[in-house]
Coordinates of C-alpha atoms in Angstrom, one line a residue:
Chain A
M568 CA 0.0 0.0 -0.1
L569 CA 2.7 2.4 -0.8
P570 CA 0.4 5.3 -1.8
A571 CA -1.2 5.1 1.4
D572 CA 1.7 6.1 3.0
L573 CA 2.1 9.5 1.3
F574 CA -0.8 10.6 3.3
R575 CA 0.3 9.3 6.5
A576 CA 2.9 11.5 8.3
P577 CA 5.7 10.0 9.2
G578 CA 7.3 9.8 13.1
R579 CA 3.7 8.7 14.5
P580 CA 4.1 7.7 18.0
G581 CA 4.5 4.4 18.2
G582 CA 2.1 1.9 19.8
V583 CA -0.9 3.8 18.2
K584 CA -0.5 2.3 14.5
G585 CA -3.8 -0.2 15.7
V586 CA -6.8 -1.5 14.3
V587 CA -7.7 1.0 12.3
T588 CA -4.3 2.4 10.8
S589 CA -4.1 -0.4 8.9
S590 CA -8.0 -0.7 8.1
R591 CA -7.5 3.1 6.6
R592 CA -4.6 1.8 4.3
T593 CA -6.6 -0.7 3.0
T594 CA -9.5 1.4 2.6
L595 CA -6.8 4.0 0.7
G596 CA -5.9 1.6 -1.1
G597 CA -8.9 -0.1 -2.1
L598 CA -10.1 3.6 -3.3
L599 CA -7.3 3.9 -5.8
T600 CA -8.0 0.5 -7.0
L601 CA -11.3 1.5 -7.6
V602 CA -10.3 4.6 -9.1
L603 CA -7.5 2.9 -11.8
F604 CA -9.6 -0.3 -12.3
G605 CA -13.0 0.9 -11.8
A606 CA -13.8 -1.7 -9.8
S607 CA -16.9 -1.4 -8.2
G608 CA -18.2 -1.9 -4.4
G609 CA -17.7 0.0 -1.3
C610 CA -15.1 0.2 1.3
D611 CA -14.3 -2.9 3.5
S612 CA -15.1 -2.2 6.8
A613 CA -11.8 -4.2 8.5
R614 CA -12.4 -2.8 11.9
G615 CA -11.9 -5.6 14.6
G616 CA -8.4 -6.7 15.6
A617 CA -7.1 -7.1 18.7
P618 CA -7.8 -4.4 21.2
I619 CA -5.4 -5.2 23.6
E620 CA -1.9 -5.8 22.7
D621 CA 0.6 -6.5 25.6
G622 CA -1.9 -6.3 28.2
R623 CA -2.7 -2.5 27.1
L624 CA -5.9 -1.4 25.4
Q625 CA -5.1 0.2 22.0
G626 CA -7.2 1.1 19.0
R627 CA -9.6 3.7 18.4
I628 CA -12.9 4.6 18.7
A629 CA -15.4 6.5 16.7
I630 CA -18.3 8.3 18.1
T631 CA -21.1 10.5 17.0
G632 CA -24.8 11.8 18.2
S633 CA -26.1 14.7 20.2
S634 CA -24.4 17.6 20.1
T635 CA -25.8 18.0 24.0
V636 CA -23.7 15.0 24.9
A637 CA -20.6 15.3 22.8
P638 CA -18.3 18.3 25.0
L639 CA -18.9 15.9 27.9
V640 CA -18.1 13.0 26.1
G641 CA -15.3 14.5 24.5
E642 CA -13.6 15.5 27.9
I643 CA -14.3 11.9 29.1
A644 CA -12.5 10.5 26.2
R645 CA -9.3 12.8 26.5
R646 CA -9.0 11.7 30.1
F647 CA -9.2 8.1 29.0
E648 CA -6.6 8.7 26.3
E649 CA -4.6 10.0 29.2
E650 CA -4.8 6.8 30.5
Y651 CA -4.5 4.6 27.7
P652 CA -2.1 6.4 25.6
A653 CA -2.6 3.9 22.5
V654 CA -6.1 4.9 22.6
R655 CA -7.7 7.3 20.1
I656 CA -11.4 8.4 20.6
D657 CA -12.7 10.5 17.7
V658 CA -15.8 12.8 18.8
Q659 CA -17.9 14.3 16.3
T660 CA -21.6 15.3 16.0
G661 CA -24.8 15.9 14.0
G662 CA -27.6 14.9 16.4
T663 CA -29.6 12.0 18.3
S664 CA -31.1 10.3 15.1
R665 CA -27.7 10.5 13.1
G666 CA -25.4 9.0 16.0
I667 CA -28.4 6.1 16.3
A668 CA -27.8 5.9 12.5
D669 CA -24.3 5.9 12.3
V670 CA -24.0 3.4 14.9
R671 CA -26.4 0.5 13.2
R672 CA -24.0 1.8 9.8
E673 CA -21.3 1.0 11.9
I674 CA -19.7 4.1 11.0
A675 CA -19.3 4.7 14.3
E676 CA -18.7 2.1 17.5
I677 CA -20.6 4.5 19.9
G678 CA -23.7 6.9 19.6
M679 CA -24.5 9.8 21.9
V680 CA -28.2 9.6 22.8
S681 CA -29.9 13.0 24.6
R682 CA -33.4 10.8 25.2
V683 CA -34.8 7.6 26.5
L684 CA -34.3 5.1 24.0
R685 CA -37.6 3.9 21.8
P686 CA -39.1 0.6 22.0
E687 CA -37.6 0.4 18.6
E688 CA -34.5 0.9 19.2
A689 CA -34.0 -1.9 21.3
D690 CA -30.8 -3.6 19.1
L691 CA -28.6 -1.1 20.8
L692 CA -27.2 -1.6 24.2
N693 CA -28.2 1.6 26.2
H694 CA -25.3 3.1 29.3
A695 CA -26.7 6.3 31.1
I696 CA -23.7 8.6 32.0
A697 CA -25.6 11.6 32.8
V698 CA -29.1 13.1 33.9
D699 CA -30.3 16.8 32.3
G700 CA -33.3 18.2 32.8
I701 CA -35.4 21.1 31.1
A702 CA -36.3 24.3 32.6
F703 CA -38.7 27.0 31.4
I704 CA -37.1 30.6 31.4
V705 CA -38.2 33.7 31.0
H706 CA -37.1 36.7 30.8
S707 CA -35.4 38.3 34.6
K708 CA -38.2 41.2 34.0
N709 CA -41.3 39.3 33.2
P710 CA -43.4 38.9 36.8
V711 CA -44.7 36.0 36.3
P712 CA -44.2 33.7 39.4
A713 CA -44.5 30.2 38.3
L714 CA -46.4 28.1 35.5
T715 CA -48.5 25.1 36.1
H716 CA -49.1 21.9 33.7
E717 CA -52.0 23.1 32.2
E718 CA -50.9 26.5 31.8
I719 CA -47.6 25.6 30.1
V720 CA -50.0 23.0 27.6
G721 CA -51.9 26.4 27.4
I722 CA -49.2 28.9 26.1
F723 CA -47.7 26.0 23.8
T724 CA -51.0 25.4 22.1
G725 CA -51.7 28.6 21.7
E726 CA -54.7 29.1 23.7
T727 CA -53.1 31.1 26.2
R728 CA -51.8 34.2 24.0
R729 CA -51.3 36.6 27.0
W730 CA -49.2 37.0 29.6
S731 CA -52.2 38.5 32.0
E732 CA -53.8 35.0 31.6
V733 CA -51.4 33.2 33.9
G734 CA -50.4 36.0 36.2
G735 CA -48.0 38.5 34.3
G736 CA -48.0 41.7 32.5
D737 CA -50.9 42.5 30.3
R738 CA -48.3 41.5 26.9
E739 CA -48.4 39.1 24.3
I740 CA -46.5 35.8 24.6
T741 CA -44.1 34.8 22.4
V742 CA -43.6 31.3 22.4
V743 CA -39.9 29.7 21.4
N744 CA -39.8 26.1 20.3
K745 CA -37.6 24.0 19.4
A746 CA -36.8 22.9 16.0
D747 CA -37.8 18.7 14.7
G748 CA -35.9 15.9 15.7
R749 CA -34.2 17.7 18.9
A750 CA -34.0 15.5 22.0
T751 CA -35.7 18.5 24.1
L752 CA -38.4 18.7 22.1
E753 CA -39.2 15.0 22.0
L754 CA -39.2 15.3 25.8
F755 CA -41.2 18.3 26.0
L756 CA -43.7 17.1 23.9
S757 CA -43.9 13.3 25.5
H758 CA -44.4 14.9 29.1
F759 CA -47.0 17.3 28.3
E760 CA -48.8 14.7 26.0
L761 CA -48.7 17.1 23.1
R762 CA -48.2 16.3 19.6
G763 CA -45.9 18.2 17.1
E764 CA -48.4 19.7 15.3
E765 CA -50.0 21.2 17.9
V766 CA -47.4 23.5 19.5
R767 CA -47.9 26.8 18.3
P768 CA -44.3 28.5 18.1
S769 CA -43.5 31.8 16.9
V770 CA -40.1 31.2 17.3
I771 CA -38.2 28.2 16.6
I772 CA -34.3 27.4 17.9
G773 CA -31.9 24.9 17.8
D774 CA -29.5 24.6 20.1
N775 CA -29.5 25.3 24.3
Q776 CA -27.6 28.9 23.8
Q777 CA -29.6 29.9 21.1
G778 CA -32.6 29.7 23.5
I779 CA -31.1 31.2 26.0
R780 CA -30.3 34.3 23.9
T781 CA -33.7 34.6 22.3
V782 CA -35.5 34.9 25.5
A783 CA -32.6 37.3 27.2
T784 CA -33.0 39.6 24.6
S785 CA -37.1 39.5 24.1
P786 CA -39.2 40.3 27.7
D787 CA -42.0 38.3 26.5
A788 CA -40.7 35.1 25.5
V789 CA -40.4 32.0 27.3
A790 CA -38.4 28.9 25.7
Y791 CA -37.5 25.3 27.4
V792 CA -34.0 24.8 27.8
S793 CA -31.1 22.3 29.3
I794 CA -31.3 23.1 33.6
G795 CA -27.4 23.1 33.9
T796 CA -27.1 25.8 30.7
A797 CA -29.9 27.7 31.8
S798 CA -28.5 28.0 35.7
F799 CA -25.4 28.5 34.8
E800 CA -26.3 31.2 32.5
S801 CA -28.8 33.2 35.0
S802 CA -26.0 32.7 37.9
R803 CA -23.7 34.6 35.8
G804 CA -26.0 37.6 35.1
T805 CA -27.9 36.5 31.8
A806 CA -31.3 38.4 31.7
I807 CA -33.4 34.8 32.2
R808 CA -35.2 33.6 35.2
L809 CA -36.1 29.8 35.8
L810 CA -39.8 29.0 36.6
P811 CA -40.7 26.5 38.6
V812 CA -42.7 23.7 36.9
D813 CA -45.6 22.0 39.3
G814 CA -44.4 23.9 42.2
V815 CA -40.5 22.1 42.0
D816 CA -37.6 24.5 41.5
P817 CA -35.7 23.4 38.5
T818 CA -32.1 23.2 40.2
L819 CA -29.6 20.8 39.8
E820 CA -30.1 19.1 43.6
A821 CA -33.8 18.5 42.5
L822 CA -32.6 17.1 39.0
R823 CA -30.5 14.9 41.7
D824 CA -33.0 13.5 44.1
G825 CA -35.4 12.9 41.0
T826 CA -38.4 15.2 42.3
Y827 CA -38.1 17.6 39.3
P828 CA -40.4 16.0 36.8
L829 CA -39.0 16.5 33.4
T830 CA -35.3 14.7 33.2
R831 CA -33.8 13.2 30.5
P832 CA -30.8 10.4 30.7
L833 CA -27.6 11.3 28.4
N834 CA -26.8 8.2 26.9
L835 CA -24.1 6.1 25.2
V836 CA -25.3 3.6 23.2
S837 CA -23.5 0.3 21.4
R838 CA -24.3 -2.7 19.5
A839 CA -24.1 -5.9 20.9
D840 CA -21.0 -7.0 19.0
S841 CA -19.1 -4.3 20.7
N842 CA -14.9 -5.2 21.1
L843 CA -13.4 -4.7 24.3
L844 CA -12.0 -1.2 23.7
V845 CA -15.4 -0.2 23.4
E846 CA -16.6 -1.8 26.2
A847 CA -14.0 -0.8 28.0
F848 CA -15.0 2.8 27.5
L849 CA -18.2 2.5 27.9
A850 CA -17.6 1.2 31.4
Y851 CA -15.3 4.1 32.2
A852 CA -18.3 7.1 30.9
A853 CA -20.3 5.3 33.2
S854 CA -18.5 5.1 36.2
A855 CA -18.1 7.6 39.1
E856 CA -14.4 8.4 37.9
V857 CA -15.6 10.7 35.5
H858 CA -18.6 12.3 37.9
D859 CA -16.5 15.5 38.1
L860 CA -16.5 16.2 34.5
V861 CA -20.1 15.5 34.2
E862 CA -20.6 18.3 37.1
A863 CA -18.3 20.4 35.1
Q864 CA -20.7 20.4 32.2
Y865 CA -23.6 21.2 34.3
F866 CA -25.5 17.8 34.0
V867 CA -25.7 15.3 36.7
P868 CA -24.5 11.7 37.7
P869 CA -27.0 9.4 36.7
V870 CA -29.1 8.3 39.4
E871 CA -27.6 4.4 41.1
Chain B
M1284 CA -42.8 91.7 -17.5
P1285 CA -40.2 90.0 -15.6
D1286 CA -39.5 91.5 -11.8
P1287 CA -36.1 92.6 -11.6
S1288 CA -35.7 91.2 -8.1
V1289 CA -36.5 87.8 -9.1
S1290 CA -33.0 86.1 -8.9
P1291 CA -31.7 85.4 -12.5
L1292 CA -32.2 82.5 -14.2
P1293 CA -28.6 81.0 -13.9
S1294 CA -28.2 81.1 -10.6
L1295 CA -31.7 79.3 -10.3
S1296 CA -30.7 76.9 -12.2
E1297 CA -27.3 76.2 -10.8
H1298 CA -29.2 75.6 -7.2
R1299 CA -31.8 73.1 -9.0
V1300 CA -28.4 71.0 -10.4
D1301 CA -26.0 71.5 -7.4
W1302 CA -29.2 70.0 -5.4
P1303 CA -29.5 66.5 -6.6
D1304 CA -25.9 66.4 -7.0
R1305 CA -25.0 67.0 -3.4
A1306 CA -27.7 64.3 -2.9
V1307 CA -26.2 61.3 -4.5
A1308 CA -22.7 62.6 -3.7
S1309 CA -23.6 62.5 0.1
L1310 CA -25.4 59.1 -0.4
V1311 CA -22.7 57.8 -2.1
W1312 CA -20.2 58.8 0.8
L1313 CA -22.8 57.6 3.3
V1314 CA -23.0 53.9 1.7
A1315 CA -19.3 54.3 1.4
L1316 CA -19.0 55.1 5.5
L1317 CA -21.1 52.3 6.5
V1318 CA -19.7 49.6 4.2
T1319 CA -16.3 50.5 6.2
G1320 CA -17.8 51.3 9.3
S1321 CA -19.1 48.1 9.7
L1322 CA -16.2 46.2 9.1
L1323 CA -14.6 48.2 11.8
W1324 CA -17.0 47.3 14.1
I1325 CA -17.3 44.0 13.6
V1326 CA -13.5 43.8 14.1
G1327 CA -13.6 46.5 17.1
D1328 CA -16.4 44.4 18.9
L1329 CA -14.4 41.2 18.3
A1330 CA -11.0 42.7 19.3
R1331 CA -13.1 44.2 22.8
H1332 CA -14.4 40.8 23.4
G1333 CA -11.3 38.9 22.6
A1334 CA -8.5 40.7 22.9
P1335 CA -8.2 40.4 27.2
E1336 CA -8.0 36.2 26.8
L1337 CA -5.6 36.7 24.0
S1338 CA -2.7 35.7 24.8
W1339 CA 0.8 33.3 23.5
S1340 CA -0.3 30.3 25.5
F1341 CA -3.8 30.6 24.1
L1342 CA -2.1 30.4 20.5
T1343 CA -0.1 27.3 21.9
D1344 CA -1.9 25.2 24.0
S1345 CA -4.7 22.3 23.3
P1346 CA -8.4 23.4 24.6
R1347 CA -9.3 21.8 27.7
D1348 CA -12.6 21.7 29.5
A1349 CA -14.5 21.4 26.2
G1350 CA -12.5 24.7 25.0
R1351 CA -13.1 26.7 27.8
A1352 CA -10.0 26.9 29.0
G1353 CA -6.7 26.3 27.1
G1354 CA -5.9 26.8 23.8
I1355 CA -6.5 26.4 20.0
L1356 CA -3.2 25.4 18.7
P1357 CA -4.6 21.9 17.2
V1358 CA -7.4 23.7 15.9
V1359 CA -5.2 26.4 14.0
V1360 CA -3.1 23.4 12.6
S1361 CA -6.3 21.7 11.5
T1362 CA -7.5 25.0 9.8
L1363 CA -4.3 25.5 7.7
M1364 CA -3.9 21.5 6.8
I1365 CA -7.6 21.5 5.4
L1366 CA -7.1 25.2 3.8
G1367 CA -3.9 24.0 2.2
I1368 CA -5.4 21.2 0.6
C1369 CA -8.4 22.7 -0.3
L1370 CA -5.9 25.1 -2.4
A1371 CA -3.5 22.8 -3.4
V1372 CA -6.5 20.9 -5.1
S1373 CA -8.2 23.8 -6.4
L1374 CA -6.2 26.5 -7.7
P1375 CA -4.1 24.3 -10.2
M1376 CA -7.9 23.1 -11.5
D1377 CA -8.8 26.8 -11.4
V1378 CA -6.3 28.0 -13.4
G1379 CA -6.3 25.3 -16.2
T1380 CA -10.4 25.6 -16.7
A1381 CA -9.8 29.6 -16.5
I1382 CA -7.7 29.2 -19.2
F1383 CA -9.6 26.7 -21.0
L1384 CA -12.8 29.0 -20.5
A1385 CA -10.9 32.2 -21.4
E1386 CA -8.8 31.2 -24.3
F1387 CA -9.5 28.2 -26.0
T1388 CA -12.9 28.3 -26.2
R1389 CA -15.1 30.7 -28.9
T1390 CA -17.0 33.3 -27.5
G1391 CA -20.8 31.7 -27.1
G1392 CA -19.5 28.3 -27.8
L1393 CA -21.9 25.4 -26.5
L1394 CA -19.4 23.5 -24.2
A1395 CA -18.1 26.8 -22.7
H1396 CA -21.8 28.5 -22.1
F1397 CA -22.7 24.9 -20.4
V1398 CA -19.2 24.7 -18.0
R1399 CA -20.0 28.5 -17.7
R1400 CA -23.6 27.7 -16.8
S1401 CA -22.9 24.9 -14.8
L1402 CA -20.2 26.9 -12.4
D1403 CA -22.4 29.4 -11.9
V1404 CA -25.1 27.6 -10.4
L1405 CA -22.2 25.3 -8.1
A1406 CA -21.4 28.9 -6.7
G1407 CA -24.6 29.5 -5.5
V1408 CA -25.5 26.1 -4.1
P1409 CA -25.5 26.1 -0.1
S1410 CA -22.4 25.0 1.8
I1411 CA -24.7 22.5 3.4
V1412 CA -25.4 20.2 0.1
F1413 CA -21.3 20.6 -0.3
G1414 CA -21.1 18.7 3.1
L1415 CA -23.5 16.1 3.0
F1416 CA -22.0 15.1 -0.9
G1417 CA -18.2 15.2 0.8
N1418 CA -19.9 13.1 3.7
A1419 CA -21.5 10.4 1.0
F1420 CA -18.4 11.0 -1.2
F1421 CA -15.4 11.5 0.2
S1422 CA -16.1 10.2 4.0
I1423 CA -17.9 7.0 3.3
Y1424 CA -17.8 5.8 -0.3
L1425 CA -14.0 6.6 -0.7
G1426 CA -14.0 5.3 2.8
M1427 CA -11.5 8.2 4.1
G1428 CA -14.1 9.1 7.1
F1429 CA -14.1 12.1 9.2
S1430 CA -11.0 13.6 8.3
I1431 CA -9.1 16.6 7.0
L1432 CA -8.4 15.6 3.6
S1433 CA -12.2 14.7 3.1
G1434 CA -13.2 18.1 4.5
G1435 CA -10.3 20.2 2.2
L1436 CA -11.6 17.8 -0.6
T1437 CA -14.8 19.0 0.5
L1438 CA -14.0 22.6 0.7
A1439 CA -12.1 22.4 -2.7
C1440 CA -15.3 21.2 -4.9
M1441 CA -16.9 24.4 -2.7
V1442 CA -14.6 27.0 -3.8
L1443 CA -13.5 26.0 -7.4
P1444 CA -16.9 27.6 -8.5
I1445 CA -15.8 31.1 -7.4
L1446 CA -11.9 30.8 -7.8
I1447 CA -12.7 29.7 -11.9
R1448 CA -14.9 32.6 -12.4
S1449 CA -13.2 35.0 -11.1
T1450 CA -10.0 34.1 -12.6
E1451 CA -11.5 33.5 -16.0
E1452 CA -12.7 37.2 -15.5
G1453 CA -9.3 38.0 -15.0
F1454 CA -8.1 36.5 -18.4
R1455 CA -10.7 37.9 -20.1
S1456 CA -9.8 41.8 -19.0
V1457 CA -6.4 41.3 -20.8
P1458 CA -6.2 43.4 -24.1
D1459 CA -6.3 41.0 -26.9
E1460 CA -3.4 43.4 -28.8
Y1461 CA -1.5 41.7 -25.6
R1462 CA -2.2 38.4 -27.5
K1463 CA -1.9 39.7 -30.9
A1464 CA 1.3 41.2 -30.2
A1465 CA 2.5 38.2 -28.6
A1466 CA 1.5 35.7 -31.7
A1467 CA 3.1 38.6 -34.1
L1468 CA 6.1 38.3 -32.1
G1469 CA 6.1 34.3 -32.7
L1470 CA 6.1 33.7 -28.9
S1471 CA 4.7 29.9 -28.5
Q1472 CA 1.3 29.3 -27.1
P1473 CA 2.6 28.0 -23.8
A1474 CA 5.3 31.1 -23.6
T1475 CA 2.6 33.6 -24.1
L1476 CA 0.4 32.0 -21.3
W1477 CA 3.2 32.1 -18.3
Q1478 CA 5.3 35.2 -19.7
I1479 CA 2.2 37.5 -20.5
L1480 CA -1.4 36.1 -20.0
L1481 CA -0.8 34.4 -16.2
P1482 CA 0.9 38.0 -14.9
V1483 CA -1.6 40.4 -16.2
A1484 CA -5.1 38.3 -15.1
T1485 CA -3.3 37.4 -11.5
P1486 CA -5.3 40.5 -10.2
G1487 CA -8.4 38.2 -11.3
L1488 CA -6.7 35.2 -9.7
V1489 CA -6.3 37.1 -6.4
V1490 CA -9.9 38.2 -5.7
G1491 CA -11.2 34.8 -6.6
L1492 CA -8.7 33.6 -3.8
I1493 CA -9.4 35.9 -1.4
L1494 CA -12.9 35.3 -1.9
G1495 CA -12.5 31.6 -1.8
V1496 CA -10.5 31.2 1.0
G1497 CA -12.7 33.4 3.3
R1498 CA -15.5 31.1 2.3
A1499 CA -13.6 28.3 3.3
L1500 CA -12.3 29.7 6.6
A1501 CA -16.1 30.5 7.2
E1502 CA -17.1 27.0 6.7
T1503 CA -18.8 24.9 9.9
A1504 CA -21.6 23.1 7.8
A1505 CA -19.8 21.3 5.2
L1506 CA -16.9 20.8 7.2
L1507 CA -19.0 19.0 10.4
F1508 CA -20.0 16.3 8.1
T1509 CA -16.5 16.0 6.8
S1510 CA -13.4 16.7 8.8
G1511 CA -15.6 16.3 12.0
Y1512 CA -15.2 17.6 15.4
V1513 CA -12.0 16.0 17.1
A1514 CA -9.9 19.4 18.7
R1515 CA -7.0 16.7 19.4
M1516 CA -3.3 17.6 17.3
P1517 CA -3.9 15.5 13.8
S1518 CA -0.8 13.3 12.9
S1519 CA -1.8 13.0 9.6
V1520 CA -4.4 14.0 6.9
L1521 CA -6.3 11.1 7.5
D1522 CA -7.0 12.0 11.0
S1523 CA -10.3 14.0 12.1
G1524 CA -9.9 17.8 12.7
R1525 CA -11.7 20.7 14.0
T1526 CA -11.5 24.2 12.1
L1527 CA -11.6 27.4 13.9
S1528 CA -15.0 28.3 12.5
I1529 CA -16.6 24.7 14.1
H1530 CA -14.6 25.6 17.1
I1531 CA -16.6 29.0 17.3
Y1532 CA -19.6 27.7 16.6
D1533 CA -19.2 24.6 19.2
L1534 CA -18.0 27.0 22.0
A1535 CA -21.0 29.8 21.3
M1536 CA -23.9 26.8 20.9
N1537 CA -22.9 23.8 23.2
V1538 CA -21.0 24.8 25.6
P1539 CA -22.0 26.9 28.5
G1540 CA -19.5 29.7 29.3
G1541 CA -17.8 29.0 26.1
E1542 CA -18.3 32.7 24.9
S1543 CA -15.3 34.2 25.8
N1544 CA -12.7 32.1 24.3
A1545 CA -15.4 31.7 21.4
Y1546 CA -14.7 35.4 21.0
T1547 CA -11.2 35.2 21.2
T1548 CA -11.2 32.4 18.2
A1549 CA -12.9 34.6 16.2
L1550 CA -10.3 37.4 16.8
V1551 CA -7.5 34.9 16.0
L1552 CA -9.8 33.7 12.6
I1553 CA -10.3 37.0 11.5
T1554 CA -6.7 38.2 12.0
L1555 CA -5.2 34.8 10.0
L1556 CA -8.0 35.7 7.1
L1557 CA -6.3 39.1 7.1
M1558 CA -2.4 37.5 7.1
I1559 CA -3.7 35.6 4.4
N1560 CA -5.0 38.3 2.3
V1561 CA -1.9 40.6 3.0
L1562 CA 0.1 37.5 2.0
T1563 CA -2.1 37.1 -1.3
F1564 CA -2.0 40.6 -2.0
W1565 CA 2.3 40.6 -1.4
I1566 CA 2.7 37.1 -3.7
A1567 CA 0.5 38.6 -6.5
D1568 CA 2.8 41.3 -6.4
R1569 CA 5.7 39.9 -6.8
W1570 CA 4.3 37.8 -9.8
L1571 CA 3.4 40.8 -11.8
H1572 CA 6.8 42.4 -11.1
R1573 CA 7.7 39.4 -12.4
G1574 CA 6.2 39.6 -15.7
I1575 CA 6.1 41.7 -18.9
T1576 CA 4.2 44.5 -17.6
H1577 CA 6.7 45.7 -15.1
R1578 CA 10.1 44.7 -16.6

């Protein structure tokens, strides 16, 4: 495979030459064959090989999925790599759905999923690494004290149009909803037993930070975002306020003791035929050794 | 009988002409000031938010704590590698195609017309489409996976139309007399191209290059699917690597408390862009001096 060597920088650290290095060479060689001789057929997925050499873990893991979980898993992966220098873990993002699809298509070994697995996803193994909750936020100048379950349903279905109907000022409500396919939207809909088309949003957002920025700049907006992110932003002076839901304040403590109703697990999923290296990483990511990393990303370690 | 106290005709007409003239002039000035002002505003805002965190260690460290702490060295290296691959692939193709379009095809020819229209359509295609194509073709079908190579090739596909169209304009702006004079002197076609046409067409190439590099450096959507998100120092072009734009996007969107480093990274990105632009002008200038026009 001489041509493939041209693309590889010399002086790669020893020991890293593992499973996928060789498989990449094969695929690149395959690509050249493909181009030169017009042979048909895709790349060979020759992943595998021995994940343990001389009693040390080695090889490469590809992880894709939820952008909410990615920064946390990136940090866990960095610590794992420090402990096992012959291991490389590549974390990519693209959303929960893509994480699941990539694991099924064997493009990735592990998927990041920021919701409960559905029954039709039972072919994948689930490993909870953290818990996140969603909080309802309003602008800090909004006088509304709290929202009940029914009031939230009313606001998001468009039946309640003015803040005065739920104890606020006489102003029109700006409803901020999450984009389709976002795990937060799915959690919101299933908790309030709503269908996607019943929600009447004024603004549609993608990420948590975007939701927080939208609410902080529009005094009549209401949105739901990750509790960790929202409490961090509100503690550093961003103009938002977290509302209690059904009388429970959205705090990390309420998440931890399980009293807050709107929570979701942050999971890693894998195929049943994972190798030892993948299993070792999954066990590590769910262990107490990484709880400080979970908390540093404003999530809560999973309840035992 | 005209009233002698009414001002004479010349001054009246002068007044009438003066007013729209001034209005147009001030409007043009205002627009020009607005454009310059908005650039200064953006750079000033970035400098104000980003400069406090900017330090030598920020440029030489790896990101820590999901990018909130540490530096951006691997990100800068990945960005330069992706840009390098993109330009190494697209520049030769660009100059070749532009020479073909401007020098080897008749005006109004069917093939040239078809190539030009396809390039114009490609230049307007949203980058996410190139990203999906790059993911499906380079990353999955050709088995490059998430890699700097795959990202660079995807970017090359994306900037090629802009580069070619602008380089072609450069060649078209060369007066026909130059070609005729070269032919009269008996210069061969390669010599004419290399010695006369290419140096004179350089300004077009430079404009294309600056637009292309700008678009490539700004890209996030296409690269999330091809070069990926890994913020580790790449050891080869087959490693996944995160670019500055993706780093900014991730810090601003996914990482609570990442704004200040997002600003600093943006400041580095815009400085890098300005440096590349100045370097491009400098190289082009030297190239021009080497050519026939300044000899």
